[in-house]
Amino acid sequence: MGHSRPSQHHQTLKRCEGRRSHTGNPVIFTFKLDCGPSLSNTEQWTVQRSKKGERVSAKTSQPTIPNMPTEDSNMDSLESMDDCSDSGSDFEVTMNATKRKKQALPKPRPPKRPRRKTALRTTSSPSRSPSPTPPDPSLQRQQNPRGTSRLASPRPVTRVNGGNQGISAEDIYDAVRSGKSAMVTVVDEWLDTYKRSREAGLLVLINFIVRSCGCKGVVSREMLDSMDNAEIISTLTKEFNEDSVNYPLCTPGPQLKRFKAGLCEFARVLVRSCRNSLIYDEYLFPSLLAMLTGLSDSQVRAFRHTSTLLAMKLMTGLVEVAVIVSVQLQTTQRRHNMENSKGEHDRASDRLEELQATINELQENREELSSMMNATFRGVFVHRYRDRLPEIRAACIEEMGMWLKMDPEDFLNDGCLKYLGWTLHDKQSPVRLQCVRALQGLFQEKEFIGRLELFTSRFKERMLSMVLDKDPDVAVEVVNLLLLIQQRTEEALREEECSHIYPLVYASHRGLASAASVFLYNKLKTVIAGDNQENDKSDNAAFFQILISFYIQSEFHEHGVYLVDSLWGVAGSELRDWETMTSFLLQESGLMYEEEGALIELMMCAIRQAAQATPPVGRTQGKKVILSMKDKKIQEQDRRRITTHFIPLLPQLLAKYSADAKMVTLLLKAPLYFDLDMYNSAQWLEKHLDLLVSQICGIVEKHTEATVLGACAHLANTLCSDRYTFSSRAHLAFSQLLDGLTECFSTYLSDLLQGTADDDDTYSAAIALKRIAALSSAKDPTGWKLFDSCLKLLKSRMESRDLDKELMVSALRCAAFHLMWAKVNVVNSTPTEAELKRLKKEVQSFCRVCQRCLSLNQTEIRDQAFELLCDLMVLYNENSVRSQPALQTLIYLPSDSLRAELATFLLDYVFTDPGDVELDGEDEEMKITVLQKKRNQLAGYCKLVIYGVLDLTAATDILKHYNKFFKDFGDIIKETLSKSKLINPVQSAKTVCLTLKQLFSEMLTEDLSMQDLSEIRDLAKRLAMSFGIDLHRVRKPLVALHTDGIRFAFRDPHEGEEQHPNLAFLEILSEFSFKLLQQDRTQLAAFLKSECPSTALSWAAVRQYQRSLEGRSASKAKDQEGGDAASSRDTPVAKRKRTTTPGSVSRGSWLDSSSVHSSLPTPALTSTMLKQTAEQKTSRKLRAKESDVGSGLTEPESEEEFSSGFQMRKVKPTRHRHSSSSQHVPTSDLNSHLTLLSLIEDECEEREEAEIENYESGSDNESSYTLPSTRHTSASVLDELFD
């Protein structure tokens, strides 16, 4: 409105009041209103006289907010969506006053209509002096309008300015930042300042906003009077402090959350305190919103971010006030109609006139609010929802969701919903998250469903694709949104659409799995409700039947534990219904065979979940689960219920399914979750213990499968534990079982040794020995003295070359378990010297036999011998008896030949390509089994290195294959390398160097090849990353590595060799230079000159190595100069690419090493992928302080783009997935499998998007969810392997 003096306005308008048209029409004055730097359009203002006074209204050429009174509302459907321009200036506003401009002469000011019960009279008194005139006390009493009552603050705001100047901008900023002052008190104190002088009050508010942006500049009274908004913002931009890249809204830590909450609360309280008076004074809010609109279009990110947030919060407050005014208007209009409908004698004319006056005032209030909302929506939201900064886009979408819900009459239409639809494709997850949450708020209201039908039909396919969003939090909210759509809409989701959500119950992310399980449970309940109308089945019985069908049809049979864990929160009561499950299993004509197996598996998973009360492996997210006291109490109650129910029924279940290996293996796990002490609580329960033990013994005698025998051994070990009083009864039963098996084996032993046993005798002996070996893992077998018999059998078979696989493997296991239990016994007792010598002799004899087995062609025998050798050598090594000197006799050290054979075994049978292994009926399952066996064998060899059985130099046989087999064995080799650094850091580094030297020497013998040298350099890069980021801790190891490498490079040539054949090794050694500290670089450079002949200093390899030593110091100044600017995407200064001088190798930070970037997987089909053009892929250098106002999301240009659907990404029912960080998905594959919306409007925006991708895309690489596999080695495999 400008700063024209009110007295001059009144004089001008008084002259106009006497000029009434003879026709009674209002007198029209036309003048131009300049609306700020972004608000460039010209408006016509109309002053209309009426009986009640004057009112000011704005005639706009095009309204913005849909469903408000408009001339051409064309936003009723998505077919006619308004494609808003993003020019930043070409839009029309309906503000009453938005900009101050330098004026030579004051322009006429339209008069305001007198309002009842407002305090505007106190704020309109003109005053040119800096000190405002104190308000009249009688008018001061009217300053407390409806809804703005004063509240006393327990912590008054400390004022910096004394006297009558009131609260300052710094006072408000400190109160907002600290969060310790009541915001109502802060706003009330500012209102006192504003009522004394509205110019001074507005100046305080503007300076508070500037201070909240992190700007040290101050807007003076002279600037406010003499400059327009664009000039003020330009001046502030020049004064902006750029020493720090942070500003209050991006400051890391808890301060950010506190400041943002305080700022939003201040905006909310400000609107609420002014909603009945100052919001309509045609000065405060128009001026404030005009300033915020200008700031929101600034190139400075801090200005843009802070002003947009404040503008959106003020807009939300205005929408809230507008809703209240609309309700009041409807109520008053209804009263007016009722009064007007009365008879002429009953009608109160004064009451009718008063209601009409109130209606007129409320209509004017509504129009003014609409004017301000239109200007804010068009001036801020339409441009900033496309801002490059995701925080700004997220703030806009969050507030849009609130407007849609608070004021559906004006906002809930296709014209506003389209912004949510477009933002579903935003490439930043926080923006998508706010968009989905906004949609959730809408679908929760039943009365909104009708207005959302078209939106749902257009964007349902996109929402379905987002269940595989790369951000799990977004995926969780999308599943919750789809559940609301399923529940609230009539058409809901089709079954094929629901099938995209069902597999997520197996996802490794627990939150996503839980959300999907709620969706699945809701669907199951819907089906059950329909079935129960036809059948009389109980709900739980119907639930289990449908759940079993789902489990079988989903084809994820080995993930039952994850399905149960997902459903546990929503269907815990059904899954705890042990009675229904066991009744299904025990009745004769209940379920099909496949359904019984599925039910047993689900029942055992539910028992485990109830007894342990912890999520399965892979769903703990790396955090240790700590149960609360309430959870522990529930857990104990569940265990007692399980034990009480299953103690009498488990023997019956075992008897029924004893012939089925898979089912009986599952059932044998049940007692592991019992409260076994309850067997002693009552005498009648002891007979059930005897029945259980009897069933276990019967199962051992009936089955030969390793899984069944292992389950029996595990349960036997638990029942024989000394912590239970009934353990003696279990010991007796299993001892009798071992007696019978030993007697059976002894019957055939003599024939086996003499070679006269037929096939049946050999098979019977092998099976008996296999069962003995299985039980020996749980029970001490030394009392049966089977070692000598097994050793003789092994030797005789080796000599006769009659290698029965089953017999030999069982004999090896029995003999090994004998030696392991013997070691345990001598540690826990005081053996004689003769006993120790005999045990030592047995160990040596057995190891010799195993060493001979390593050269056999029988895979099973060879693998078993290797694994047992590794275990026994660890058990009998020097470290195992260090605390007991009396047992030194038992130390067994491997011979040189044995060391060589172990290393050869790794090379021949572990580090082999999958194609080199011949598999019978090769399939995916067999590959996984073979890989698991190889991992166990490699872990066994690594234990020999870690526990000191082999020297650290033996690790070279492993490290050579680190890069090539990183996908399969990278975690094991990395763990071995890290543990070797703990044992001896310097020797570990020398081992790394020795590995590279050996590979280099092998390459020389096979003729030098650049490809081979490149492979060795890649291995060196990966090994260099293992030294970590604490460079001071690894100084000595790295210096030792470089010293060894330099000596190797300049060693004296052997006879017949050329001069310095190893010089190229310096290229490999340079890969470790970026980890060196500056003082070590200087030392090594001097050592290089002392070792290198003067003639070789100019050679390429030597110069490259020298440059690698100088690279860090050369680039150090650059790093310090621009490091901050490149460290965060939140900096307002555009980032620049770092350059190096021609011919130099600048390493920079260790994070810049190419080995890091090359190991990152190519993103799979992400939910926010944009088409990349050749221009986008070209790197560009950003100009300093370049505007980053450009969109991070551009609008589709036509309705057709919405109809181009995404091809749904389906989760395939693959049972096994082996994920690896080194796997890449070709880009062409991505484009061919996903139809993408074209979000690029022109080449300029394409270039902007490419820059966004380059610098702000983040590190979200995974878009698909790995389904956990119980066949994979668990996340804790390294702890299990190396403990």
mmCIF file of C-alpha atoms in Angstrom, residues 59-350:
data_model
loop_
_atom_site.group_PDB
_atom_site.id
_atom_site.type_symbol
_atom_site.label_atom_id
_atom_site.label_comp_id
_atom_site.label_asym_id
_atom_site.label_seq_id
_atom_site.Cartn_x
_atom_site.Cartn_y
_atom_site.Cartn_z
ATOM 1 C CA LYS A 59 -10.715 -6.812 -8.864
ATOM 2 C CA THR A 60 -8.454 -9.600 -9.990
ATOM 3 C CA SER A 61 -8.092 -10.815 -13.496
ATOM 4 C CA GLN A 62 -7.604 -14.453 -12.504
ATOM 5 C CA PRO A 63 -8.265 -16.112 -9.148
ATOM 6 C CA THR A 64 -5.853 -18.646 -7.788
ATOM 7 C CA ILE A 65 -7.426 -20.787 -5.134
ATOM 8 C CA PRO A 66 -10.024 -23.077 -6.711
ATOM 9 C CA ASN A 67 -13.652 -23.054 -5.674
ATOM 10 C CA MET A 68 -13.453 -19.487 -4.432
ATOM 11 C CA PRO A 69 -15.751 -17.083 -6.326
ATOM 12 C CA THR A 70 -14.136 -16.841 -9.733
ATOM 13 C CA GLU A 71 -14.993 -15.718 -13.235
ATOM 14 C CA ASP A 72 -13.680 -18.768 -15.025
ATOM 15 C CA SER A 73 -13.105 -21.656 -12.704
ATOM 16 C CA ASN A 74 -11.625 -24.302 -14.957
ATOM 17 C CA MET A 75 -10.079 -26.587 -12.396
ATOM 18 C CA ASP A 76 -12.955 -28.903 -11.689
ATOM 19 C CA SER A 77 -11.234 -31.956 -13.106
ATOM 20 C CA LEU A 78 -7.812 -33.278 -13.850
ATOM 21 C CA GLU A 79 -8.587 -33.004 -17.540
ATOM 22 C CA SER A 80 -8.399 -29.232 -17.253
ATOM 23 C CA MET A 81 -5.616 -28.838 -14.749
ATOM 24 C CA ASP A 82 -3.984 -25.437 -14.591
ATOM 25 C CA ASP A 83 -0.348 -25.692 -15.551
ATOM 26 C CA CYS A 84 1.159 -23.007 -13.391
ATOM 27 C CA SER A 85 4.100 -21.070 -14.729
ATOM 28 C CA ASP A 86 7.308 -20.980 -12.774
ATOM 29 C CA SER A 87 8.666 -17.728 -14.093
ATOM 30 C CA GLY A 88 8.702 -16.123 -10.681
ATOM 31 C CA SER A 89 6.912 -12.964 -11.802
ATOM 32 C CA ASP A 90 4.064 -13.615 -14.238
ATOM 33 C CA PHE A 91 1.172 -14.101 -11.892
ATOM 34 C CA GLU A 92 -1.576 -11.862 -10.545
ATOM 35 C CA VAL A 93 -2.248 -11.140 -6.910
ATOM 36 C CA THR A 94 -5.189 -9.939 -4.889
ATOM 37 C CA MET A 95 -3.331 -8.394 -1.982
ATOM 38 C CA ASN A 96 -4.586 -5.050 -0.780
ATOM 39 C CA ALA A 97 -1.029 -3.851 -0.230
ATOM 40 C CA THR A 98 2.181 -5.653 -1.036
ATOM 41 C CA LYS A 99 4.988 -3.245 -1.714
ATOM 42 C CA ARG A 100 6.408 0.044 -0.609
ATOM 43 C CA LYS A 101 7.830 2.230 -3.340
ATOM 44 C CA LYS A 102 9.725 5.490 -3.402
ATOM 45 C CA GLN A 103 7.189 8.262 -4.104
ATOM 46 C CA ALA A 104 7.619 11.945 -4.749
ATOM 47 C CA LEU A 105 4.065 12.718 -3.724
ATOM 48 C CA PRO A 106 1.757 10.575 -1.588
ATOM 49 C CA LYS A 107 -0.986 8.844 -3.533
ATOM 50 C CA PRO A 108 -4.600 8.781 -2.388
ATOM 51 C CA ARG A 109 -5.434 6.025 0.020
ATOM 52 C CA PRO A 110 -8.854 4.398 0.015
ATOM 53 C CA PRO A 111 -10.678 4.690 3.302
ATOM 54 C CA LYS A 112 -11.467 1.678 5.454
ATOM 55 C CA ARG A 113 -14.943 0.759 6.479
ATOM 56 C CA PRO A 114 -15.464 1.228 10.236
ATOM 57 C CA ARG A 115 -15.392 -2.211 11.868
ATOM 58 C CA ARG A 116 -17.167 -3.064 15.048
ATOM 59 C CA LYS A 117 -15.164 -4.386 18.012
ATOM 60 C CA THR A 118 -11.731 -3.808 16.487
ATOM 61 C CA ALA A 119 -8.734 -1.806 17.481
ATOM 62 C CA LEU A 120 -7.949 -0.366 14.098
ATOM 63 C CA ARG A 121 -8.656 3.165 15.244
ATOM 64 C CA THR A 122 -5.631 3.042 17.504
ATOM 65 C CA THR A 123 -3.322 1.887 14.752
ATOM 66 C CA SER A 124 -4.380 4.347 12.072
ATOM 67 C CA SER A 125 -3.288 7.535 13.799
ATOM 68 C CA PRO A 126 -0.560 9.145 11.699
ATOM 69 C CA SER A 127 2.787 10.044 13.153
ATOM 70 C CA ARG A 128 5.995 10.946 11.358
ATOM 71 C CA SER A 129 8.087 10.979 14.513
ATOM 72 C CA PRO A 130 10.124 7.894 15.509
ATOM 73 C CA SER A 131 8.468 7.803 18.930
ATOM 74 C CA PRO A 132 4.872 6.629 18.583
ATOM 75 C CA THR A 133 2.064 8.461 20.316
ATOM 76 C CA PRO A 134 0.777 6.530 23.337
ATOM 77 C CA PRO A 135 -2.669 5.084 22.717
ATOM 78 C CA ASP A 136 -5.752 6.403 24.406
ATOM 79 C CA PRO A 137 -6.560 4.362 27.540
ATOM 80 C CA SER A 138 -10.216 4.063 26.569
ATOM 81 C CA LEU A 139 -9.224 2.613 23.237
ATOM 82 C CA GLN A 140 -6.610 0.400 24.849
ATOM 83 C CA ARG A 141 -9.392 -1.496 26.577
ATOM 84 C CA GLN A 142 -10.761 -2.380 23.168
ATOM 85 C CA GLN A 143 -7.432 -3.886 22.116
ATOM 86 C CA ASN A 144 -8.311 -7.297 23.487
ATOM 87 C CA PRO A 145 -10.644 -8.650 20.813
ATOM 88 C CA ARG A 146 -12.256 -12.041 20.645
ATOM 89 C CA GLY A 147 -9.763 -14.852 20.862
ATOM 90 C CA THR A 148 -6.722 -12.701 21.749
ATOM 91 C CA SER A 149 -6.821 -12.695 25.509
ATOM 92 C CA ARG A 150 -3.560 -11.999 27.255
ATOM 93 C CA LEU A 151 -1.767 -14.879 28.990
ATOM 94 C CA ALA A 152 0.808 -14.317 31.702
ATOM 95 C CA SER A 153 4.154 -15.937 30.983
ATOM 96 C CA PRO A 154 6.112 -17.760 33.679
ATOM 97 C CA ARG A 155 9.288 -16.567 31.892
ATOM 98 C CA PRO A 156 8.885 -12.986 30.635
ATOM 99 C CA VAL A 157 10.825 -12.028 27.541
ATOM 100 C CA THR A 158 14.002 -10.115 28.356
ATOM 101 C CA ARG A 159 14.083 -6.897 26.394
ATOM 102 C CA VAL A 160 17.259 -5.571 24.939
ATOM 103 C CA ASN A 161 15.806 -2.150 24.239
ATOM 104 C CA GLY A 162 14.682 -0.127 27.179
ATOM 105 C CA GLY A 163 12.209 2.645 27.580
ATOM 106 C CA ASN A 164 9.124 2.812 25.392
ATOM 107 C CA GLN A 165 10.673 1.068 22.390
ATOM 108 C CA GLY A 166 9.088 -2.272 23.272
ATOM 109 C CA ILE A 167 10.289 -5.684 22.223
ATOM 110 C CA SER A 168 13.078 -5.897 19.645
ATOM 111 C CA ALA A 169 13.724 -8.333 16.784
ATOM 112 C CA GLU A 170 16.624 -9.841 18.715
ATOM 113 C CA ASP A 171 14.337 -10.439 21.709
ATOM 114 C CA ILE A 172 11.854 -12.334 19.562
ATOM 115 C CA TYR A 173 14.641 -14.319 17.908
ATOM 116 C CA ASP A 174 16.148 -15.325 21.261
ATOM 117 C CA ALA A 175 12.736 -16.370 22.567
ATOM 118 C CA VAL A 176 12.012 -18.461 19.478
ATOM 119 C CA ARG A 177 15.476 -20.061 19.463
ATOM 120 C CA SER A 178 15.513 -20.945 23.162
ATOM 121 C CA GLY A 179 11.937 -22.175 23.289
ATOM 122 C CA LYS A 180 11.774 -21.191 26.966
ATOM 123 C CA SER A 181 9.344 -18.283 26.679
ATOM 124 C CA ALA A 182 5.586 -18.557 26.223
ATOM 125 C CA MET A 183 4.980 -17.585 22.595
ATOM 126 C CA VAL A 184 1.691 -15.856 23.449
ATOM 127 C CA THR A 185 3.583 -13.438 25.684
ATOM 128 C CA VAL A 186 6.162 -12.773 22.979
ATOM 129 C CA VAL A 187 3.460 -12.011 20.410
ATOM 130 C CA ASP A 188 1.504 -9.842 22.863
ATOM 131 C CA GLU A 189 4.565 -7.730 23.614
ATOM 132 C CA TRP A 190 5.177 -7.280 19.920
ATOM 133 C CA LEU A 191 1.503 -6.322 19.467
ATOM 134 C CA ASP A 192 1.987 -3.556 22.039
ATOM 135 C CA THR A 193 4.823 -2.213 19.899
ATOM 136 C CA TYR A 194 2.745 -2.468 16.732
ATOM 137 C CA LYS A 195 -0.223 -0.674 18.293
ATOM 138 C CA ARG A 196 2.003 2.242 19.293
ATOM 139 C CA SER A 197 3.421 2.508 15.781
ATOM 140 C CA ARG A 198 2.564 0.065 13.082
ATOM 141 C CA GLU A 199 5.617 1.035 11.001
ATOM 142 C CA ALA A 200 7.898 0.386 13.962
ATOM 143 C CA GLY A 201 6.112 -2.897 14.729
ATOM 144 C CA LEU A 202 6.387 -4.069 11.123
ATOM 145 C CA LEU A 203 10.076 -3.132 11.133
ATOM 146 C CA VAL A 204 10.647 -5.318 14.216
ATOM 147 C CA LEU A 205 8.864 -8.212 12.549
ATOM 148 C CA ILE A 206 10.859 -7.864 9.317
ATOM 149 C CA ASN A 207 14.148 -7.723 11.201
ATOM 150 C CA PHE A 208 13.133 -10.813 13.162
ATOM 151 C CA ILE A 209 12.573 -12.661 9.864
ATOM 152 C CA VAL A 210 15.941 -11.456 8.552
ATOM 153 C CA ARG A 211 17.618 -12.584 11.762
ATOM 154 C CA SER A 212 15.890 -15.962 11.541
ATOM 155 C CA CYS A 213 17.440 -16.391 8.103
ATOM 156 C CA GLY A 214 20.884 -16.138 9.672
ATOM 157 C CA CYS A 215 21.552 -12.747 8.095
ATOM 158 C CA LYS A 216 23.431 -10.171 10.157
ATOM 159 C CA GLY A 217 21.993 -7.277 8.180
ATOM 160 C CA VAL A 218 19.348 -4.971 9.643
ATOM 161 C CA VAL A 219 16.486 -3.172 7.894
ATOM 162 C CA SER A 220 16.425 0.443 9.068
ATOM 163 C CA ARG A 221 13.449 2.792 9.189
ATOM 164 C CA GLU A 222 14.963 4.810 6.355
ATOM 165 C CA MET A 223 15.227 1.667 4.201
ATOM 166 C CA LEU A 224 11.624 0.790 4.977
ATOM 167 C CA ASP A 225 10.451 4.260 3.970
ATOM 168 C CA SER A 226 12.634 4.808 0.935
ATOM 169 C CA MET A 227 13.174 1.372 -0.631
ATOM 170 C CA ASP A 228 10.869 -1.180 -2.133
ATOM 171 C CA ASN A 229 11.075 -4.839 -1.160
ATOM 172 C CA ALA A 230 13.351 -5.825 -4.030
ATOM 173 C CA GLU A 231 15.911 -3.176 -3.059
ATOM 174 C CA ILE A 232 15.752 -4.139 0.603
ATOM 175 C CA ILE A 233 16.311 -7.826 -0.227
ATOM 176 C CA SER A 234 19.160 -6.929 -2.582
ATOM 177 C CA THR A 235 20.831 -4.917 0.175
ATOM 178 C CA LEU A 236 20.408 -7.727 2.689
ATOM 179 C CA THR A 237 21.830 -10.234 0.214
ATOM 180 C CA LYS A 238 25.007 -8.184 -0.056
ATOM 181 C CA GLU A 239 25.286 -8.041 3.741
ATOM 182 C CA PHE A 240 24.630 -11.756 4.205
ATOM 183 C CA ASN A 241 27.314 -13.444 6.300
ATOM 184 C CA GLU A 242 28.715 -16.321 4.256
ATOM 185 C CA ASP A 243 31.390 -17.412 6.738
ATOM 186 C CA SER A 244 29.267 -20.425 7.603
ATOM 187 C CA VAL A 245 27.249 -22.626 5.284
ATOM 188 C CA ASN A 246 24.649 -23.173 7.994
ATOM 189 C CA TYR A 247 21.676 -21.027 8.889
ATOM 190 C CA PRO A 248 19.212 -21.536 11.761
ATOM 191 C CA LEU A 249 16.854 -23.807 9.814
ATOM 192 C CA CYS A 250 19.660 -26.145 8.758
ATOM 193 C CA THR A 251 21.802 -26.127 11.885
ATOM 194 C CA PRO A 252 22.491 -29.754 12.789
ATOM 195 C CA GLY A 253 21.513 -31.153 16.148
ATOM 196 C CA PRO A 254 18.549 -30.680 18.491
ATOM 197 C CA GLN A 255 18.750 -26.904 18.082
ATOM 198 C CA LEU A 256 17.272 -27.217 14.589
ATOM 199 C CA LYS A 257 14.169 -29.014 15.819
ATOM 200 C CA ARG A 258 13.696 -26.539 18.667
ATOM 201 C CA PHE A 259 14.124 -23.470 16.444
ATOM 202 C CA LYS A 260 11.852 -24.766 13.713
ATOM 203 C CA ALA A 261 9.138 -25.624 16.232
ATOM 204 C CA GLY A 262 9.469 -22.181 17.830
ATOM 205 C CA LEU A 263 9.294 -20.404 14.470
ATOM 206 C CA CYS A 264 6.176 -22.316 13.435
ATOM 207 C CA GLU A 265 4.583 -21.680 16.825
ATOM 208 C CA PHE A 266 5.317 -17.970 16.510
ATOM 209 C CA ALA A 267 3.583 -17.800 13.128
ATOM 210 C CA ARG A 268 0.587 -19.742 14.448
ATOM 211 C CA VAL A 269 0.194 -17.548 17.553
ATOM 212 C CA LEU A 270 0.659 -14.382 15.499
ATOM 213 C CA VAL A 271 -2.249 -15.233 13.216
ATOM 214 C CA ARG A 272 -4.393 -16.409 16.093
ATOM 215 C CA SER A 273 -3.750 -13.210 18.079
ATOM 216 C CA CYS A 274 -4.628 -11.020 15.094
ATOM 217 C CA ARG A 275 -7.499 -12.992 13.641
ATOM 218 C CA ASN A 276 -10.252 -10.661 14.865
ATOM 219 C CA SER A 277 -8.613 -7.292 14.288
ATOM 220 C CA LEU A 278 -5.172 -6.650 12.845
ATOM 221 C CA ILE A 279 -5.513 -9.321 10.214
ATOM 222 C CA TYR A 280 -7.956 -6.995 8.454
ATOM 223 C CA ASP A 281 -6.081 -3.703 8.907
ATOM 224 C CA GLU A 282 -4.892 -3.883 5.271
ATOM 225 C CA TYR A 283 -1.335 -3.120 6.314
ATOM 226 C CA LEU A 284 0.305 -5.721 8.562
ATOM 227 C CA PHE A 285 -0.359 -8.990 6.790
ATOM 228 C CA PRO A 286 -0.265 -7.674 3.211
ATOM 229 C CA SER A 287 3.083 -5.994 3.926
ATOM 230 C CA LEU A 288 4.434 -9.030 5.750
ATOM 231 C CA LEU A 289 3.342 -11.472 3.058
ATOM 232 C CA ALA A 290 4.750 -9.229 0.339
ATOM 233 C CA MET A 291 8.144 -9.263 2.048
ATOM 234 C CA LEU A 292 8.024 -13.033 2.494
ATOM 235 C CA THR A 293 7.050 -13.468 -1.156
ATOM 236 C CA GLY A 294 10.053 -11.445 -2.231
ATOM 237 C CA LEU A 295 12.395 -13.344 0.087
ATOM 238 C CA SER A 296 11.022 -16.664 -1.149
ATOM 239 C CA ASP A 297 12.194 -15.759 -4.635
ATOM 240 C CA SER A 298 15.721 -14.949 -3.462
ATOM 241 C CA GLN A 299 18.812 -16.724 -4.744
ATOM 242 C CA VAL A 300 20.048 -17.078 -1.153
ATOM 243 C CA ARG A 301 18.915 -20.425 0.150
ATOM 244 C CA ALA A 302 18.594 -19.226 3.749
ATOM 245 C CA PHE A 303 16.202 -16.429 2.733
ATOM 246 C CA ARG A 304 14.209 -18.719 0.497
ATOM 247 C CA HIS A 305 13.911 -21.566 2.980
ATOM 248 C CA THR A 306 12.993 -19.475 6.039
ATOM 249 C CA SER A 307 10.570 -17.176 4.241
ATOM 250 C CA THR A 308 8.807 -20.062 2.514
ATOM 251 C CA LEU A 309 8.323 -21.880 5.802
ATOM 252 C CA LEU A 310 6.934 -18.746 7.458
ATOM 253 C CA ALA A 311 4.715 -17.955 4.488
ATOM 254 C CA MET A 312 3.290 -21.468 4.452
ATOM 255 C CA LYS A 313 2.625 -21.363 8.213
ATOM 256 C CA LEU A 314 0.960 -17.977 7.904
ATOM 257 C CA MET A 315 -1.092 -19.319 5.015
ATOM 258 C CA THR A 316 -2.194 -22.228 7.216
ATOM 259 C CA GLY A 317 -3.220 -19.755 9.890
ATOM 260 C CA LEU A 318 -5.154 -17.716 7.332
ATOM 261 C CA VAL A 319 -6.920 -20.841 6.084
ATOM 262 C CA GLU A 320 -7.885 -21.670 9.664
ATOM 263 C CA VAL A 321 -9.260 -18.164 10.163
ATOM 264 C CA ALA A 322 -11.068 -18.331 6.823
ATOM 265 C CA VAL A 323 -12.769 -21.556 7.864
ATOM 266 C CA ILE A 324 -13.913 -19.937 11.113
ATOM 267 C CA VAL A 325 -15.202 -16.903 9.225
ATOM 268 C CA SER A 326 -17.032 -19.150 6.773
ATOM 269 C CA VAL A 327 -18.712 -21.013 9.620
ATOM 270 C CA GLN A 328 -19.671 -17.730 11.270
ATOM 271 C CA LEU A 329 -21.007 -16.453 7.966
ATOM 272 C CA GLN A 330 -23.133 -19.558 7.450
ATOM 273 C CA THR A 331 -24.464 -19.370 11.005
ATOM 274 C CA THR A 332 -25.260 -15.684 10.730
ATOM 275 C CA GLN A 333 -26.859 -16.139 7.320
ATOM 276 C CA ARG A 334 -29.046 -18.899 8.726
ATOM 277 C CA ARG A 335 -30.131 -16.664 11.610
ATOM 278 C CA HIS A 336 -30.848 -13.854 9.166
ATOM 279 C CA ASN A 337 -32.977 -16.132 7.008
ATOM 280 C CA MET A 338 -34.875 -17.393 10.042
ATOM 281 C CA GLU A 339 -35.511 -13.844 11.224
ATOM 282 C CA ASN A 340 -36.503 -12.731 7.742
ATOM 283 C CA SER A 341 -38.917 -15.656 7.355
ATOM 284 C CA LYS A 342 -40.950 -14.484 10.328
ATOM 285 C CA GLY A 343 -44.165 -12.532 9.905
ATOM 286 C CA GLU A 344 -44.064 -8.798 9.479
ATOM 287 C CA HIS A 345 -45.312 -8.182 13.044
ATOM 288 C CA ASP A 346 -42.902 -10.717 14.598
ATOM 289 C CA ARG A 347 -39.863 -9.581 12.640
ATOM 290 C CA ALA A 348 -37.345 -7.434 14.565
ATOM 291 C CA SER A 349 -36.048 -4.873 12.106
ATOM 292 C CA ASP A 350 -33.154 -3.842 14.338
#
